[in-house]
PDB file of C-alpha atoms and ligand atoms in Angstrom:
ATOM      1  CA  UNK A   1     111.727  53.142  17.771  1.00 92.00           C
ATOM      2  CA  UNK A   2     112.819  51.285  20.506  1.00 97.00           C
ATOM      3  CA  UNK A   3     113.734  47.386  20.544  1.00 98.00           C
ATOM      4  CA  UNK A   4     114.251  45.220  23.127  1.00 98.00           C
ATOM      5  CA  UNK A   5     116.357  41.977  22.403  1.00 98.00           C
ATOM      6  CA  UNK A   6     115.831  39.177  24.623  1.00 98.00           C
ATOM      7  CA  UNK A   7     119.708  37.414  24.808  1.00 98.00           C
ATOM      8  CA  UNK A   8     118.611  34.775  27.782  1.00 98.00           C
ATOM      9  CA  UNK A   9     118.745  34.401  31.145  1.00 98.00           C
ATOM     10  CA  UNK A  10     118.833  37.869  32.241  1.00 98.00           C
ATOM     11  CA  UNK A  11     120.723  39.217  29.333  1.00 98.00           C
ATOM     12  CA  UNK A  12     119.338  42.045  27.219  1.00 99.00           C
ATOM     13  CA  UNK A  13     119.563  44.677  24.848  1.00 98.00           C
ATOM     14  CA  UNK A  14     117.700  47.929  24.052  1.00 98.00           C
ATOM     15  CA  UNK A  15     118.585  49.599  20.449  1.00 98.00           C
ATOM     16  CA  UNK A  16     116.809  52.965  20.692  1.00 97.00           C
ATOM     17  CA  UNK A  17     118.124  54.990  17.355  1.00 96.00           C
ATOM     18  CA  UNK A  18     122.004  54.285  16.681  1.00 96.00           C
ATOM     19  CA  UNK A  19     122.039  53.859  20.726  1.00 98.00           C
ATOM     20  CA  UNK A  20     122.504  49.909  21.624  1.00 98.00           C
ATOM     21  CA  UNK A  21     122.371  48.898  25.745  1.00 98.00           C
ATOM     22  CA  UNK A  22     123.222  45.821  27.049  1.00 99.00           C
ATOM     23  CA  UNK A  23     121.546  45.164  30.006  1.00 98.00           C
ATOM     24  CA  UNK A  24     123.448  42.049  32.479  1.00 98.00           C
ATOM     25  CA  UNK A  25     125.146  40.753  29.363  1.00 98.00           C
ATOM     26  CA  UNK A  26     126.049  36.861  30.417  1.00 98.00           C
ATOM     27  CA  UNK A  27     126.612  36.051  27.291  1.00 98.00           C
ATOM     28  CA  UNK A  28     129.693  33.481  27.079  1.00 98.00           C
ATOM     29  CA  UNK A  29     128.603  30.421  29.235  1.00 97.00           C
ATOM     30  CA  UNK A  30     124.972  31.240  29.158  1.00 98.00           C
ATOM     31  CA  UNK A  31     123.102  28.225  28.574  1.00 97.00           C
ATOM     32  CA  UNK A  32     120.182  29.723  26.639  1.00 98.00           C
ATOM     33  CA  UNK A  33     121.940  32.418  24.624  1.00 98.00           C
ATOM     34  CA  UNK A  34     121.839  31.933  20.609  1.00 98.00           C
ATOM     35  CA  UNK A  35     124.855  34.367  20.171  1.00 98.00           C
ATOM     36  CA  UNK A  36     128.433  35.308  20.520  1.00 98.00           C
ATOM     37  CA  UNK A  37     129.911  37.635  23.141  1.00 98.00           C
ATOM     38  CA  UNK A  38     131.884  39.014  19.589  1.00 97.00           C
ATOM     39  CA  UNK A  39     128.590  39.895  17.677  1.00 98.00           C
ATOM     40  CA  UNK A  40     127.156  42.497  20.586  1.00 98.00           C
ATOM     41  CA  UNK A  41     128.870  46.177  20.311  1.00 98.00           C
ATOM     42  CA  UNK A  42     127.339  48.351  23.099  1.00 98.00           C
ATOM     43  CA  UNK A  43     127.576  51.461  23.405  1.00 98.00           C
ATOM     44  CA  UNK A  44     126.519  51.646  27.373  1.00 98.00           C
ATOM     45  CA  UNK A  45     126.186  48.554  29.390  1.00 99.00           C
ATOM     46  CA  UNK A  46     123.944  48.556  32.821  1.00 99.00           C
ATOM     47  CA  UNK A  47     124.171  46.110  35.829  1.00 98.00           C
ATOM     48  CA  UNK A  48     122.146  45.208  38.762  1.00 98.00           C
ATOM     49  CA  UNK A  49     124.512  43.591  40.966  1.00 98.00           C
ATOM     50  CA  UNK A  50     127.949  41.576  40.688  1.00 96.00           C
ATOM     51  CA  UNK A  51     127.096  37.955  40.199  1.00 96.00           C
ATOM     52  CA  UNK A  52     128.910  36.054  37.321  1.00 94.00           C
ATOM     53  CA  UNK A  53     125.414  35.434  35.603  1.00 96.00           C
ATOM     54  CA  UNK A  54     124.298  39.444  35.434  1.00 98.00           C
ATOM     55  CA  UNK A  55     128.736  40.743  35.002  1.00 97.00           C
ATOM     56  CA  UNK A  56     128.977  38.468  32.745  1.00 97.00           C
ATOM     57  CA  UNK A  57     130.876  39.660  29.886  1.00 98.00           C
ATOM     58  CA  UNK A  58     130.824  43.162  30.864  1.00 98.00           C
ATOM     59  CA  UNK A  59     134.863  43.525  31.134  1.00 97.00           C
ATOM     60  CA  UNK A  60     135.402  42.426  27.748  1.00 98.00           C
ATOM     61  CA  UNK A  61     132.628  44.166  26.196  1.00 98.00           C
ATOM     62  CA  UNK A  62     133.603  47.536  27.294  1.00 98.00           C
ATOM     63  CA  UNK A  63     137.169  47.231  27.072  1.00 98.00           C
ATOM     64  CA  UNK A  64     136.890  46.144  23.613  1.00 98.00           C
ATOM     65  CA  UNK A  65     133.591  49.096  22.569  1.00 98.00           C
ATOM     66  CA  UNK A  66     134.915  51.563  25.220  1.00 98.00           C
ATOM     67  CA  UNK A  67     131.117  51.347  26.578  1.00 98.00           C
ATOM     68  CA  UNK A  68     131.013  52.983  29.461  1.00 98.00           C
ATOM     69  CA  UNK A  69     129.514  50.488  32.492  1.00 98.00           C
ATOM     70  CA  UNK A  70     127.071  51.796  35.561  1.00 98.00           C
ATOM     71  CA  UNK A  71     126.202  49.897  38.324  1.00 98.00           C
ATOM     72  CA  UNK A  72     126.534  50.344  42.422  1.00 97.00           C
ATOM     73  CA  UNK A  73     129.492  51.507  43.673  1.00 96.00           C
ATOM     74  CA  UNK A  74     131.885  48.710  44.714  1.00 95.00           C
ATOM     75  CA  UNK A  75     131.010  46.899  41.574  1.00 95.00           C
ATOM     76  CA  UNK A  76     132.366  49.609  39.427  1.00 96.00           C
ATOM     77  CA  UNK A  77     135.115  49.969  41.076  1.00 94.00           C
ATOM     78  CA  UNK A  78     136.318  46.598  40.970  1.00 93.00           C
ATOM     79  CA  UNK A  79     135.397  46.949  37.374  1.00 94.00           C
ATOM     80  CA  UNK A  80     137.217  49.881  36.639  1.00 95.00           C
ATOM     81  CA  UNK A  81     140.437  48.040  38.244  1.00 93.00           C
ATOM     82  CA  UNK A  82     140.179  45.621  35.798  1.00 93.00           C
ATOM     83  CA  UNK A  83     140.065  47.938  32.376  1.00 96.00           C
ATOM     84  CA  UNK A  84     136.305  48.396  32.233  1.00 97.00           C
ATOM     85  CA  UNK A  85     134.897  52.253  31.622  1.00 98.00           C
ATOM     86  CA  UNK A  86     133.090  51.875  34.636  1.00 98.00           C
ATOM     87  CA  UNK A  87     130.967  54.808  36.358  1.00 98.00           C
ATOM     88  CA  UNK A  88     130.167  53.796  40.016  1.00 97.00           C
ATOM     89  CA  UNK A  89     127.079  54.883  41.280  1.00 97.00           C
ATOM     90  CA  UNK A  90     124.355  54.304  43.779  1.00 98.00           C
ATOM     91  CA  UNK A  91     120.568  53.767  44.512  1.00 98.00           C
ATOM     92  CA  UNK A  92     118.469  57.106  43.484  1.00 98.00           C
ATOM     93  CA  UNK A  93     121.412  58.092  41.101  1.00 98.00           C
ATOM     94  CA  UNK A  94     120.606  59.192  37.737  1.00 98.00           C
ATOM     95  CA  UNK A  95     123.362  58.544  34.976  1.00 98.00           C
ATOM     96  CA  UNK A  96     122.357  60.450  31.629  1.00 98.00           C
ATOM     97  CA  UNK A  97     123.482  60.427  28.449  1.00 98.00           C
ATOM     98  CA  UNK A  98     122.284  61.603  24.632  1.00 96.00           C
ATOM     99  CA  UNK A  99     119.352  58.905  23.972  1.00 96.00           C
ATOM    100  CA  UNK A 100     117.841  59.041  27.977  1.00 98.00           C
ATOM    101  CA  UNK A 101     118.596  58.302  31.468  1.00 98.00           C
ATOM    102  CA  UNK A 102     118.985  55.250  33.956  1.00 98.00           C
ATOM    103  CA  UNK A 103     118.196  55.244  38.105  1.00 98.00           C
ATOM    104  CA  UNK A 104     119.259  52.881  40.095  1.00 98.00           C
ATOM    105  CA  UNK A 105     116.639  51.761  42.224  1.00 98.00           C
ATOM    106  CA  UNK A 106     116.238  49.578  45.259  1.00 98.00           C
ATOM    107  CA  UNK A 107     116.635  45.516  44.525  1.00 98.00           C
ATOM    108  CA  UNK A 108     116.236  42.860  47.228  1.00 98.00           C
ATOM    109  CA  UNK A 109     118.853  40.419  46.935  1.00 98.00           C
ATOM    110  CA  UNK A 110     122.940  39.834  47.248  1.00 96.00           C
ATOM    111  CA  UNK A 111     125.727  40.626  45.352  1.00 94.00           C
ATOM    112  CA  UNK A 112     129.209  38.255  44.948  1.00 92.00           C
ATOM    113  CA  UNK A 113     131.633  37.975  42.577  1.00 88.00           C
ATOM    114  CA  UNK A 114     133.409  35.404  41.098  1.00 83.00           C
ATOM    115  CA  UNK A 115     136.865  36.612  40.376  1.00 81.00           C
ATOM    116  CA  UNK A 116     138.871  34.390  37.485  1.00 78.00           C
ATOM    117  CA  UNK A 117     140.925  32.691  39.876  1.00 81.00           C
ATOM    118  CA  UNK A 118     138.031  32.002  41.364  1.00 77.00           C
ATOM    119  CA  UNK A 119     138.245  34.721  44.642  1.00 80.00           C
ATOM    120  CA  UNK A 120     135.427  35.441  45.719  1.00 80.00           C
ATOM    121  CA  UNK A 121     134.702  39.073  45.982  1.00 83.00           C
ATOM    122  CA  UNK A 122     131.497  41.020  47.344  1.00 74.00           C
ATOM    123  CA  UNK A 123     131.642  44.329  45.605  1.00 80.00           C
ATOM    124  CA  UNK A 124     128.320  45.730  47.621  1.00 87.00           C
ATOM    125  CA  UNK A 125     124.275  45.512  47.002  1.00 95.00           C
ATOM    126  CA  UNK A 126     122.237  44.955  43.968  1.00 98.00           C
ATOM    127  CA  UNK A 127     120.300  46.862  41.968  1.00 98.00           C
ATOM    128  CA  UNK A 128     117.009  47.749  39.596  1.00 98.00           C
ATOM    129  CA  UNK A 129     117.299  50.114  36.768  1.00 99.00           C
ATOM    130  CA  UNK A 130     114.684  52.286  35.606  1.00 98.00           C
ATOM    131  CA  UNK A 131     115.305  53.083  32.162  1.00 98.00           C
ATOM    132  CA  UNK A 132     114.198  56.146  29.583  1.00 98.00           C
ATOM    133  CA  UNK A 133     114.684  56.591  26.529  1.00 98.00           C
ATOM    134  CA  UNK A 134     113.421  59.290  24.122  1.00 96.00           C
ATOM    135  CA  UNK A 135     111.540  62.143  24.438  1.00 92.00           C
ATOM    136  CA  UNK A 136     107.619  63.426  24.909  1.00 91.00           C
ATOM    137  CA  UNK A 137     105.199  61.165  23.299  1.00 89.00           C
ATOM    138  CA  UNK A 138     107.989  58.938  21.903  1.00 91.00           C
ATOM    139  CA  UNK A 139     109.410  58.320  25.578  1.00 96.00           C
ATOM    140  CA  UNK A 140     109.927  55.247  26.971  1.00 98.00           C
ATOM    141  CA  UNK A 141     109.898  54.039  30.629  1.00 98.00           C
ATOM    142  CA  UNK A 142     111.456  50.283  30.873  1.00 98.00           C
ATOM    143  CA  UNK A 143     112.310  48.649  34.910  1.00 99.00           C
ATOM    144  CA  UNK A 144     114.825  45.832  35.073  1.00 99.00           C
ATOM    145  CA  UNK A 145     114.151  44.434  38.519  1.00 98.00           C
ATOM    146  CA  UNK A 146     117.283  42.432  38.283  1.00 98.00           C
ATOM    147  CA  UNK A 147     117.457  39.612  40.779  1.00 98.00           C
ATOM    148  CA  UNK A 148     114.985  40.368  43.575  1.00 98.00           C
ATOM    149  CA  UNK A 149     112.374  39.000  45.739  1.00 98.00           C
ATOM    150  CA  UNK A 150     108.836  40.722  45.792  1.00 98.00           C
ATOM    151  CA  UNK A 151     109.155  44.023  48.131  1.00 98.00           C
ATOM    152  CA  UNK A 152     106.035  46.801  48.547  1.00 98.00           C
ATOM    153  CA  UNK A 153     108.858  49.713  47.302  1.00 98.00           C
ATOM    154  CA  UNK A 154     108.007  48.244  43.551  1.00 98.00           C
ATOM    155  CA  UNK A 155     104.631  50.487  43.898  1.00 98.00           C
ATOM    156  CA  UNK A 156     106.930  53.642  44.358  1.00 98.00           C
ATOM    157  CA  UNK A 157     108.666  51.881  41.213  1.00 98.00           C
ATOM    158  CA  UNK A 158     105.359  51.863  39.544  1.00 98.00           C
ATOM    159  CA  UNK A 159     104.974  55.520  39.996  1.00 98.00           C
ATOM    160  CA  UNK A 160     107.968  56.322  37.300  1.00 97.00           C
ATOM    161  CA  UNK A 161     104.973  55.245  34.537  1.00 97.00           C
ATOM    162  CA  UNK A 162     106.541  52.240  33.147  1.00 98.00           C
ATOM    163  CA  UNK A 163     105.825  51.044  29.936  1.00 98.00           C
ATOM    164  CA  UNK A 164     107.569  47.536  30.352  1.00 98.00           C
ATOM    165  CA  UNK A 165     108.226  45.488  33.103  1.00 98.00           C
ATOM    166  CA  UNK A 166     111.266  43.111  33.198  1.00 99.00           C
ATOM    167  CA  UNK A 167     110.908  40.970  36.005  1.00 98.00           C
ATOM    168  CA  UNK A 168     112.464  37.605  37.029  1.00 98.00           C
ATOM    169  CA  UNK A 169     109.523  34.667  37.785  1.00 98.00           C
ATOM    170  CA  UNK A 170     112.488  31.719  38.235  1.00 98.00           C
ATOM    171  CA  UNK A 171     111.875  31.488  41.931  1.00 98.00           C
ATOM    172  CA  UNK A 172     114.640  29.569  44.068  1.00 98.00           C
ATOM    173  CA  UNK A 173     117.071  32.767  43.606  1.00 98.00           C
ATOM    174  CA  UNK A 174     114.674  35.789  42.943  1.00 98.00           C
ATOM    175  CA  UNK A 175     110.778  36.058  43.165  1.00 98.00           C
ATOM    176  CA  UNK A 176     108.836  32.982  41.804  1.00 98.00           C
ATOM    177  CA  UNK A 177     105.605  33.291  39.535  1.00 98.00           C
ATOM    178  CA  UNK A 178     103.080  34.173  42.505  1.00 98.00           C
ATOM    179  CA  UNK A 179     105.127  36.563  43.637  1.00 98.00           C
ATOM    180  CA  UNK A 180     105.581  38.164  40.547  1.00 98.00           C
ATOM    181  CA  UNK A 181     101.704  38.815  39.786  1.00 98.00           C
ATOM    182  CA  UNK A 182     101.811  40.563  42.708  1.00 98.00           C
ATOM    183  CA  UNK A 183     105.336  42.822  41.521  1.00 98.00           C
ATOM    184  CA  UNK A 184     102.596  43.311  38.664  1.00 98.00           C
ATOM    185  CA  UNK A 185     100.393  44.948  40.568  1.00 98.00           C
ATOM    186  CA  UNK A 186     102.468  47.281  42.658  1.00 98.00           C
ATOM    187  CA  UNK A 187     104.362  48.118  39.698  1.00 98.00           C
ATOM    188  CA  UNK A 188     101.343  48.823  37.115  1.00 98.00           C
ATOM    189  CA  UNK A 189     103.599  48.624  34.018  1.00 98.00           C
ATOM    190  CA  UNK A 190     101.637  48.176  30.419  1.00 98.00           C
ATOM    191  CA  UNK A 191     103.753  45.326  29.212  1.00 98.00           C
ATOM    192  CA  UNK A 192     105.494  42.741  31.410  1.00 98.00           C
ATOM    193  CA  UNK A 193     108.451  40.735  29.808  1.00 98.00           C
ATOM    194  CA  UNK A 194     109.394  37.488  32.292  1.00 98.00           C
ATOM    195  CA  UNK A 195     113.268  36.701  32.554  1.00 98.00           C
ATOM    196  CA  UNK A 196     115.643  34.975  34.909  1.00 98.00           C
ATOM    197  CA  UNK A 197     113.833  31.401  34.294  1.00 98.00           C
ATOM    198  CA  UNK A 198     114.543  27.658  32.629  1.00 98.00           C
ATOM    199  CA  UNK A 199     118.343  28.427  32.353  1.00 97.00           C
ATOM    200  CA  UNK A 200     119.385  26.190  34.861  1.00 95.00           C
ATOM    201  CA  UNK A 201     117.532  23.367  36.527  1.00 95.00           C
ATOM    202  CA  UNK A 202     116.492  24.848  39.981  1.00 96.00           C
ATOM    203  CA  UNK A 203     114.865  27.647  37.944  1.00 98.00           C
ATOM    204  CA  UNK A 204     112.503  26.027  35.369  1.00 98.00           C
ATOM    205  CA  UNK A 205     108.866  27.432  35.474  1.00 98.00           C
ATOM    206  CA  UNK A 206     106.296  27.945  32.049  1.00 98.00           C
ATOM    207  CA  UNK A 207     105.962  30.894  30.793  1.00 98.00           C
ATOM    208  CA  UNK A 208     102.816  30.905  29.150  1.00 98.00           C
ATOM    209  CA  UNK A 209     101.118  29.761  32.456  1.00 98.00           C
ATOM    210  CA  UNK A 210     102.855  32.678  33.911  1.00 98.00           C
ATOM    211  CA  UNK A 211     101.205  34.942  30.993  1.00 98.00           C
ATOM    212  CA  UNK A 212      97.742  33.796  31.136  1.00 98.00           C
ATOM    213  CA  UNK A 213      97.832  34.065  34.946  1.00 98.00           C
ATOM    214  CA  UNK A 214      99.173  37.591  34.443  1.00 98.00           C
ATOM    215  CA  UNK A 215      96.627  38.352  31.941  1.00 98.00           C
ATOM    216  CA  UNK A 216      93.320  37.012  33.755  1.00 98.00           C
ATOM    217  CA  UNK A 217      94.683  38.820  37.187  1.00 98.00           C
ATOM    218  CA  UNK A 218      96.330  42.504  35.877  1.00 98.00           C
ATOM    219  CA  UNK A 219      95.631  44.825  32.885  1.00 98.00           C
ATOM    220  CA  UNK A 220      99.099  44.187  31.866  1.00 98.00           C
ATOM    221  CA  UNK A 221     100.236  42.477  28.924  1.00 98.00           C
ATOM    222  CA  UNK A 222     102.897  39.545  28.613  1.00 98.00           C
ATOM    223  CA  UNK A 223     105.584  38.878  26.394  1.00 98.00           C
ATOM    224  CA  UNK A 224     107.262  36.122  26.700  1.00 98.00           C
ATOM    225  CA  UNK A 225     110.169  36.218  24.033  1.00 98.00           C
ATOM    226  CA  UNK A 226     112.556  33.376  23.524  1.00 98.00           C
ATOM    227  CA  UNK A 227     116.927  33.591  23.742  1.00 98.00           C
ATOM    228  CA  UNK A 228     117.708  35.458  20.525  1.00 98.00           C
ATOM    229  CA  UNK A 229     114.050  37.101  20.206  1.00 98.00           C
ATOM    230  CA  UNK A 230     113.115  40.710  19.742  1.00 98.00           C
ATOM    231  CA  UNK A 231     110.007  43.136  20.668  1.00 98.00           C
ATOM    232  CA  UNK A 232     109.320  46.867  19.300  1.00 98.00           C
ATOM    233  CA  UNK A 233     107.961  48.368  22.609  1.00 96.00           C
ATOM    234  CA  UNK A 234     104.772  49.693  21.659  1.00 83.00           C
TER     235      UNK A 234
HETATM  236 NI1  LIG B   1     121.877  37.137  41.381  1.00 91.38          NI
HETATM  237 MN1  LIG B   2     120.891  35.784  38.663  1.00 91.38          MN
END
């Protein structure tokens, strides 16, 4: 079985078995997120890229669950100087462990840091993650698209065989709605879950409008799921 929690903003987890992910865990500071940074205990945590609303609380997380952090290469590394178990990597890289596997894959966007003190760092490009869990018939294919405009790579995306979609429809910073039908389309997923949307002003858009437009235009599914929500992907 295989659960995907919906935090907010971009902020997720999988549980697949006794294996929990966080996905971009902005959890303290997140305007739309229902829990504490304290109540999440992952045992791997994956990032697309290094802004302060994907990082998040990544350095605290894993220095206090010893979960062990991927993402591109300059990110990890500035994560690792900081006490994170961080594994830098890069697009096309494959990271396994005992429940599955995660690629990074090609995002279209930037990728800045926020340091405490309030530095401003660029620790390299963002990312997507294809995610698998599980094996044979039980297997499960998820894409976080992370931040990212609409690009025509998604359709060699698509070819992985996902079963879920995660795609950002906020517009202003990422792909808006329009552009996201079309992500649909290239990408051929069975279920797409909208994120990235109504946590800050320049981002608000409807969801359901987004679903039935989805719906009537693709034979994918929506799910929109609210901050603190969960879905058993099917
Ligand atoms: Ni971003
Ligand atoms: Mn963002």
């Amino acid at each position: 079985m295989t659960t995907l929690n919906f935090i907010g903003h971009s902020a997720f987890t999988v549980q697949h078995g006794d294996t929990l992910i966080a996905i971009d865990p902005f959890i303290t500071g997140n305007p739309a997120a229902t829990i504490e940074a304290d109540s999440v205990s992952p045992d791997l945590i994956f990032l697309t890229h290094a802004h302060n609303d994907h990082v998040g609380d990544t350095i605290e997380l894993s220095k206090r669950t010893g979960a062990t952090v991927i993402s591109t290469f300059e990110l990890g590394e500035v994560l690792q100087s900081k006490g994170a178990h961080a594994v830098p990597m890069n697009h096309g890289g494959t990271y396994r462990f005992d429940a599955g596997s995660v690629k990074l894959v090609p995002a279209w966007h930037t990728s800045s840091w926020n340091d405490e003190d309030g530095t401003v760092v660029a620790p390299g490009v963002p990312a997507g993650l294809v995610l698998k869990l599980g094996e044979g018939e039980n297997r499960k294919t998820i894409y976080f698209a992370g931040d990212t405009c609409l690009f025509m790579d998604m359709q060699l995306i698509g070819d992985e065989e996902l079963d879920v979609a995660v795609l950002p429809i906020g517009d202003h910073f990422t792909m808006g709605p329009d552009d996201a039908i079309k992500a649909v389309k290239y990408l051929r997923p069975k279920t797409i879950v909208p994120c990235h949307y109504n946590t800050f002003p320049p981002i608000e858009q409807d969801a359901e409008k987004f679903k039935s437009a989805v719906e009537a235009q693709t034979s994918a599914s929506c799910i929109v799921l609210a901050p603190g929500a969960s879905w058993e992907i099917e």
